[in-house]
mmCIF file of C-alpha atoms in Angstrom:
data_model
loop_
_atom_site.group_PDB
_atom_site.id
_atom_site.type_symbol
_atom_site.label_atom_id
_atom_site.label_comp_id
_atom_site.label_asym_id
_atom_site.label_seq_id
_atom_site.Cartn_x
_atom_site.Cartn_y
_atom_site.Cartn_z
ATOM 1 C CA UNK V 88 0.000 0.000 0.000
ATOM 2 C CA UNK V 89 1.155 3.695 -1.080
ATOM 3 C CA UNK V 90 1.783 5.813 2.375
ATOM 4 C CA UNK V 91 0.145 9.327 1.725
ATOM 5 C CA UNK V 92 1.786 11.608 0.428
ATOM 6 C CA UNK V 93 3.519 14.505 2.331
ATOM 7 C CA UNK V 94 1.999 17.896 0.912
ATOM 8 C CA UNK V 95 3.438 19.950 3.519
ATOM 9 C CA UNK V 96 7.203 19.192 0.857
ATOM 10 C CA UNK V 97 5.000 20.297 -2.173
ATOM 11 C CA UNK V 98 5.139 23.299 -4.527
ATOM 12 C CA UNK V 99 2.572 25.750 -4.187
ATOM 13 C CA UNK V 100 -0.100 24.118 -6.497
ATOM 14 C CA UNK V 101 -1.622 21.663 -3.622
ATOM 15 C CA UNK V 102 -4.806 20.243 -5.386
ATOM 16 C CA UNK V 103 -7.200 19.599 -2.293
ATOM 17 C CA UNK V 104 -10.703 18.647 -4.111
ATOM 18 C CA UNK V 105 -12.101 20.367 -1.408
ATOM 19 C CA UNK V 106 -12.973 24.230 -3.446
ATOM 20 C CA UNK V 107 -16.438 23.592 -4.865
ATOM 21 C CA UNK V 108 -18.066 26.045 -6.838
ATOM 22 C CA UNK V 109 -21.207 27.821 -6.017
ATOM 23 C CA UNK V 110 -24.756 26.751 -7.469
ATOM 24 C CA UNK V 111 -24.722 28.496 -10.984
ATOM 25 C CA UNK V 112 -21.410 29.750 -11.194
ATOM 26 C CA UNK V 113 -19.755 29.764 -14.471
ATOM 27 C CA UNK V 114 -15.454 28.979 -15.031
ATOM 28 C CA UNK V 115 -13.985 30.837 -18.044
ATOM 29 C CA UNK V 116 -17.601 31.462 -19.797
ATOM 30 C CA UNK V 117 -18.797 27.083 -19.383
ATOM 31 C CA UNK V 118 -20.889 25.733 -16.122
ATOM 32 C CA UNK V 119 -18.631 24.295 -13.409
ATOM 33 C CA UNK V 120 -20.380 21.800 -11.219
ATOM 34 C CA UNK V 121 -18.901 20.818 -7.865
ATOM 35 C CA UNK V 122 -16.685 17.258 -7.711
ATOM 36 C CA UNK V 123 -15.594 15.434 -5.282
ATOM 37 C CA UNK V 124 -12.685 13.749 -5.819
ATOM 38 C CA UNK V 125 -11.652 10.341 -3.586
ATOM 39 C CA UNK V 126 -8.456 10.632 -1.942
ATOM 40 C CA UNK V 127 -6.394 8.446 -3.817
ATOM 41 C CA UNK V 128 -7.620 10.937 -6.970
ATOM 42 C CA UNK V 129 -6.407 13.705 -5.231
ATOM 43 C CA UNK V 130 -2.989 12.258 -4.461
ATOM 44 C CA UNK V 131 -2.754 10.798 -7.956
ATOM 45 C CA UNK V 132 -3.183 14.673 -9.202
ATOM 46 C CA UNK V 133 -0.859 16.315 -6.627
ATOM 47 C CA UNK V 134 1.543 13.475 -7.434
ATOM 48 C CA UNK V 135 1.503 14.593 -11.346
ATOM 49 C CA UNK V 136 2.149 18.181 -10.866
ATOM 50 C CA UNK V 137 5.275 17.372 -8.147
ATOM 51 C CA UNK V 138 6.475 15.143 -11.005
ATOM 52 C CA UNK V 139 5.530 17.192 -13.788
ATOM 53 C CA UNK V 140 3.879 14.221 -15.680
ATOM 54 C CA UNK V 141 0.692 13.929 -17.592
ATOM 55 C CA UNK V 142 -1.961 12.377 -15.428
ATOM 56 C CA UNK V 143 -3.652 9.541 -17.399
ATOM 57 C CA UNK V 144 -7.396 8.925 -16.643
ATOM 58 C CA UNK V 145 -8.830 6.085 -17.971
ATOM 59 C CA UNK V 146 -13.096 5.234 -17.216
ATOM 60 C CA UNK V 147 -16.397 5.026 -19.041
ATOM 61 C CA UNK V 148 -17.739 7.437 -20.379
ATOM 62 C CA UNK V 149 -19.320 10.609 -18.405
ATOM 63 C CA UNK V 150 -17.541 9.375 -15.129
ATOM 64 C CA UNK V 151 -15.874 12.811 -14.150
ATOM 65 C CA UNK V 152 -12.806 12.151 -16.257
ATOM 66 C CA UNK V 153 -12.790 16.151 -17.874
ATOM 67 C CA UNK V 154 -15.049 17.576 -14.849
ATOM 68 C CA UNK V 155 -11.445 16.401 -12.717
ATOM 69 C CA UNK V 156 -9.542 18.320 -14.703
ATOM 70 C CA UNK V 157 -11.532 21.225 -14.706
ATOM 71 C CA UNK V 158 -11.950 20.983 -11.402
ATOM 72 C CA UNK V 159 -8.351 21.230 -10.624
ATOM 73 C CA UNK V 160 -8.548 24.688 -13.258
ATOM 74 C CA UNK V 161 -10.692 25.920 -11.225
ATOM 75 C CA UNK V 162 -9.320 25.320 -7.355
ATOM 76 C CA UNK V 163 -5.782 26.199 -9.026
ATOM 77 C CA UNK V 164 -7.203 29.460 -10.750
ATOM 78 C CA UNK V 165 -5.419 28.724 -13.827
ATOM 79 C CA UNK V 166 -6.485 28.466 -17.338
ATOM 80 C CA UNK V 167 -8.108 25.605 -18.704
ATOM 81 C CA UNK V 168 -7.549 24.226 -22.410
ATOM 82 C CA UNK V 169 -8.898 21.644 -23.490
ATOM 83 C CA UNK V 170 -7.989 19.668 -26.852
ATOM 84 C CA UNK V 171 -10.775 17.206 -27.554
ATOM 85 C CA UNK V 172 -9.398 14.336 -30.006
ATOM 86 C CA UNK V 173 -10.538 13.283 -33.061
ATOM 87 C CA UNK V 174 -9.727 10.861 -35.395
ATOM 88 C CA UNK V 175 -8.145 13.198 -37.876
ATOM 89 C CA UNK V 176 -5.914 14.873 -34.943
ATOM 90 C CA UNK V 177 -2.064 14.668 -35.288
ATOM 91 C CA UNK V 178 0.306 14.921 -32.246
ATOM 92 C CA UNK V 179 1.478 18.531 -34.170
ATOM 93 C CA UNK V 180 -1.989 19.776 -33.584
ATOM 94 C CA UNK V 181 -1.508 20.014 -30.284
ATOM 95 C CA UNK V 182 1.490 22.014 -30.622
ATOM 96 C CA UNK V 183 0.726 24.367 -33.451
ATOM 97 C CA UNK V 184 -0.100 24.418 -36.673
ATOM 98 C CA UNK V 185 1.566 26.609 -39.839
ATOM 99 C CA UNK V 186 -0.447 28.545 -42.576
ATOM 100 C CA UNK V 187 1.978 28.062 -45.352
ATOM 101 C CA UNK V 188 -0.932 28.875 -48.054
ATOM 102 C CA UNK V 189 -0.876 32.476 -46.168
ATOM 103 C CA UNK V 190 2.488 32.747 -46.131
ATOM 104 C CA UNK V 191 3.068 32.083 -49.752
ATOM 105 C CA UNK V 192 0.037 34.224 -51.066
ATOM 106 C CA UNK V 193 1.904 37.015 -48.719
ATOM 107 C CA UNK V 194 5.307 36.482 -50.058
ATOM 108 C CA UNK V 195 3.994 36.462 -53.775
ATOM 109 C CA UNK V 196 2.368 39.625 -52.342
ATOM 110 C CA UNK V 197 5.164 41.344 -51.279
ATOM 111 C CA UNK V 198 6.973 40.711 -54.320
ATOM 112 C CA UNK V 199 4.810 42.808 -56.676
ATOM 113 C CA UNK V 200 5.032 45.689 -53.801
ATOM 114 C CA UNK V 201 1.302 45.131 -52.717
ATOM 115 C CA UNK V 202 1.629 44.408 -48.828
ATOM 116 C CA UNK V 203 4.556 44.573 -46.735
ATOM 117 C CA UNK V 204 6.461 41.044 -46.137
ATOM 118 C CA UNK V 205 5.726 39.613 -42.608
ATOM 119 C CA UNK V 206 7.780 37.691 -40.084
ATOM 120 C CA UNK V 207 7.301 34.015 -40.631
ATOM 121 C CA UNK V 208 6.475 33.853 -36.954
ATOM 122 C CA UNK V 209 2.910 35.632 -37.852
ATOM 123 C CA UNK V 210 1.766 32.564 -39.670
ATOM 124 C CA UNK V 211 2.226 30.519 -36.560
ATOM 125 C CA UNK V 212 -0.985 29.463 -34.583
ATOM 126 C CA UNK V 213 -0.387 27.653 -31.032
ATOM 127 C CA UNK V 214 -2.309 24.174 -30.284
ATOM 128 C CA UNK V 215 -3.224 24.359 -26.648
ATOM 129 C CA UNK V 216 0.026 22.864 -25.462
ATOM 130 C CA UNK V 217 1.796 24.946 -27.807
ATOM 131 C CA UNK V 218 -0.096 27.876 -26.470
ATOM 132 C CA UNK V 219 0.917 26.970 -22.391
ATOM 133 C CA UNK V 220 4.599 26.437 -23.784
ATOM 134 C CA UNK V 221 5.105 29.751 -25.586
ATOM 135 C CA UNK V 222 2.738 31.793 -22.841
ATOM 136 C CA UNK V 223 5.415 30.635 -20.004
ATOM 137 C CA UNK V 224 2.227 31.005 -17.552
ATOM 138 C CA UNK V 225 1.052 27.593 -15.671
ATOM 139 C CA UNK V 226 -1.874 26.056 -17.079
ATOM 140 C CA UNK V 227 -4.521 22.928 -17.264
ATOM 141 C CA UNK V 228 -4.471 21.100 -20.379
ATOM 142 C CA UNK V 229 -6.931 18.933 -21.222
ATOM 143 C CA UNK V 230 -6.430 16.163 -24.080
ATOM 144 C CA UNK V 231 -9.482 14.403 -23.879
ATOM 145 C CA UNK V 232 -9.981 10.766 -25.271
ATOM 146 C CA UNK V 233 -6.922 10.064 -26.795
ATOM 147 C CA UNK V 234 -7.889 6.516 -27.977
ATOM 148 C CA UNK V 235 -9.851 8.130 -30.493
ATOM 149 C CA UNK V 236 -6.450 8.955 -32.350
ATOM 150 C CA UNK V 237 -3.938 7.193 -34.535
ATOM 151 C CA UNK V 238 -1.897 4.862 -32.526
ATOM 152 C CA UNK V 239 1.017 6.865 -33.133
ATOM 153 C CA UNK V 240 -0.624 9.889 -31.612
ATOM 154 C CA UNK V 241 0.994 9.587 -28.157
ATOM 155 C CA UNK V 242 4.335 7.896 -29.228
ATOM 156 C CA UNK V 243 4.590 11.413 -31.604
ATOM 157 C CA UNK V 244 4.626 13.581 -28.218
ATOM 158 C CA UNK V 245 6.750 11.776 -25.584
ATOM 159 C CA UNK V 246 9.791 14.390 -26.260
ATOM 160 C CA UNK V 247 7.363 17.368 -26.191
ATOM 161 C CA UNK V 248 5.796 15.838 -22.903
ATOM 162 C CA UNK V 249 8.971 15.213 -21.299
ATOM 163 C CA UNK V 250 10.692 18.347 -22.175
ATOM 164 C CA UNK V 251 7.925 20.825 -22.090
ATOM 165 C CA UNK V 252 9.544 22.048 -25.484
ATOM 166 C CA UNK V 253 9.351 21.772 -28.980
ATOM 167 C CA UNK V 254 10.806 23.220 -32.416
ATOM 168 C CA UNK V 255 8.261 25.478 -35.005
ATOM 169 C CA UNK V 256 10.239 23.685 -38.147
ATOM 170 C CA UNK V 257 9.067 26.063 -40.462
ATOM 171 C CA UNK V 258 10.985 28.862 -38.905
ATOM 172 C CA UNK V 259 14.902 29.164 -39.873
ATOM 173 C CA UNK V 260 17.507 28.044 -37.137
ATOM 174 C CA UNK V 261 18.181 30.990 -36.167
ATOM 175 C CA UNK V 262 14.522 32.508 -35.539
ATOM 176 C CA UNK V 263 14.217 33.571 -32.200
ATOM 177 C CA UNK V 264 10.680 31.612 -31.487
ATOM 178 C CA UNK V 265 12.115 28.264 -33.324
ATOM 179 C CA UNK V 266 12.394 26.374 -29.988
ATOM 180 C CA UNK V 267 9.265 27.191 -27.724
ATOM 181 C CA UNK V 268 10.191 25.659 -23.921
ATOM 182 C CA UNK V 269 8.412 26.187 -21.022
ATOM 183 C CA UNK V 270 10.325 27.425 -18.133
ATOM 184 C CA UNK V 271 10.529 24.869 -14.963
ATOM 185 C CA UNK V 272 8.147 26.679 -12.596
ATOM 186 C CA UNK V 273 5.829 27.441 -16.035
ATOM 187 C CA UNK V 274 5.074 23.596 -16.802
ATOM 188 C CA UNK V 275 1.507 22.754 -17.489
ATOM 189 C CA UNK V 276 -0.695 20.359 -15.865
ATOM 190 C CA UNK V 277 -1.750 17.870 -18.152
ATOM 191 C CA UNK V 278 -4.472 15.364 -18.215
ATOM 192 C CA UNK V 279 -4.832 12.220 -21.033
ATOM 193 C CA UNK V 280 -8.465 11.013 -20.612
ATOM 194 C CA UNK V 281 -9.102 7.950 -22.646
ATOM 195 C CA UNK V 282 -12.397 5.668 -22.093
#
């Protein structure tokens, strides 16, 4: 049997299941409903964010699997993304994606003189773990029922997972924003539903 664990040697984001919301109260613009986590849950989460692991919850569906991590947004007061899988979703997603179409039309643009040439940075748009990477700011992210992707889905973001970092390939080497990292005390809290 696990002992408990000592929270009193934790980090300031203690998880305590115990900051319920109030009848009709809404959490970044969505309904929040109170949950009660068991122990052991609570543990399991606090246990992740010392560690700085993804937290994998696996159950039926509509057992509280997304309404924990939420709920852990919400007593944390930090943002909560979510990234709900689909079938067509690529590890990269997460991360970012590129607009190359835009960025050729623009540089074709900017050749004949008609708009001024942009940074290739602009054509950049962050995936939600992209988005808590580059925004340095501690975060919940959500990527909910992963076992509707590829199989390769996961094994594609095991560096980015373990690192908290990843490279925009479309920039050159020498771009500034090529490698996004989160700092140490910056690391999102990440929860992998799957049913």
């Amino acid at each position: 049997m696990v002992e408990a664990l000592d929270l009193q040697s934790f980090p300031s984001n203690i998880y305590t299941g115990e900051t319920q919301p109030q009848p009709d109260e809404r959490f970044q613009g969505q309904p929040i409903y109170p949950y009660v986590p068991s122990s052991e849950l609570v543990d399991a989460v606090n246990l992740a964010i010392y560690l700085k692991r993804p937290l994998l919850l696996k159950g039926e569906p509509g057992c509280g699997k997304t309404e924990l991590a939420r709920a852990v947004a919400y007593e944390l007061a930090l943002e909560f993304i979510p990234f709900p899988v689909k079938s067509t979703s690529r590890a990269r997603d997460l991360l970012y994606t590129y607009d190359s179409v835009a960025r050729l039309r623009d540089a074709q643009l900017a050749n004949s003189g008609e708009v001024v040439r942009r940074n290739a940075f602009d054509y950049v748009n962050f995936g939600p773990l992209g988005k808590a990477f580059y925004e340095n700011r501690k975060a919940v992210v959500l990527i909910d029922e992963i076992d509707k992707a590829d199989i390769d889905f996961p094994n594609d973001l095991l560096w980015e997972l373990e690192r908290s970092e990843f490279e925009i390939v479309e920039l050159p080497d020498n771009h500034e924003h090529r490698k996004v990292s989160a700092d140490e005390t910056a690391r999102p809290i990440i929860f992998i539903t799957s049913n």
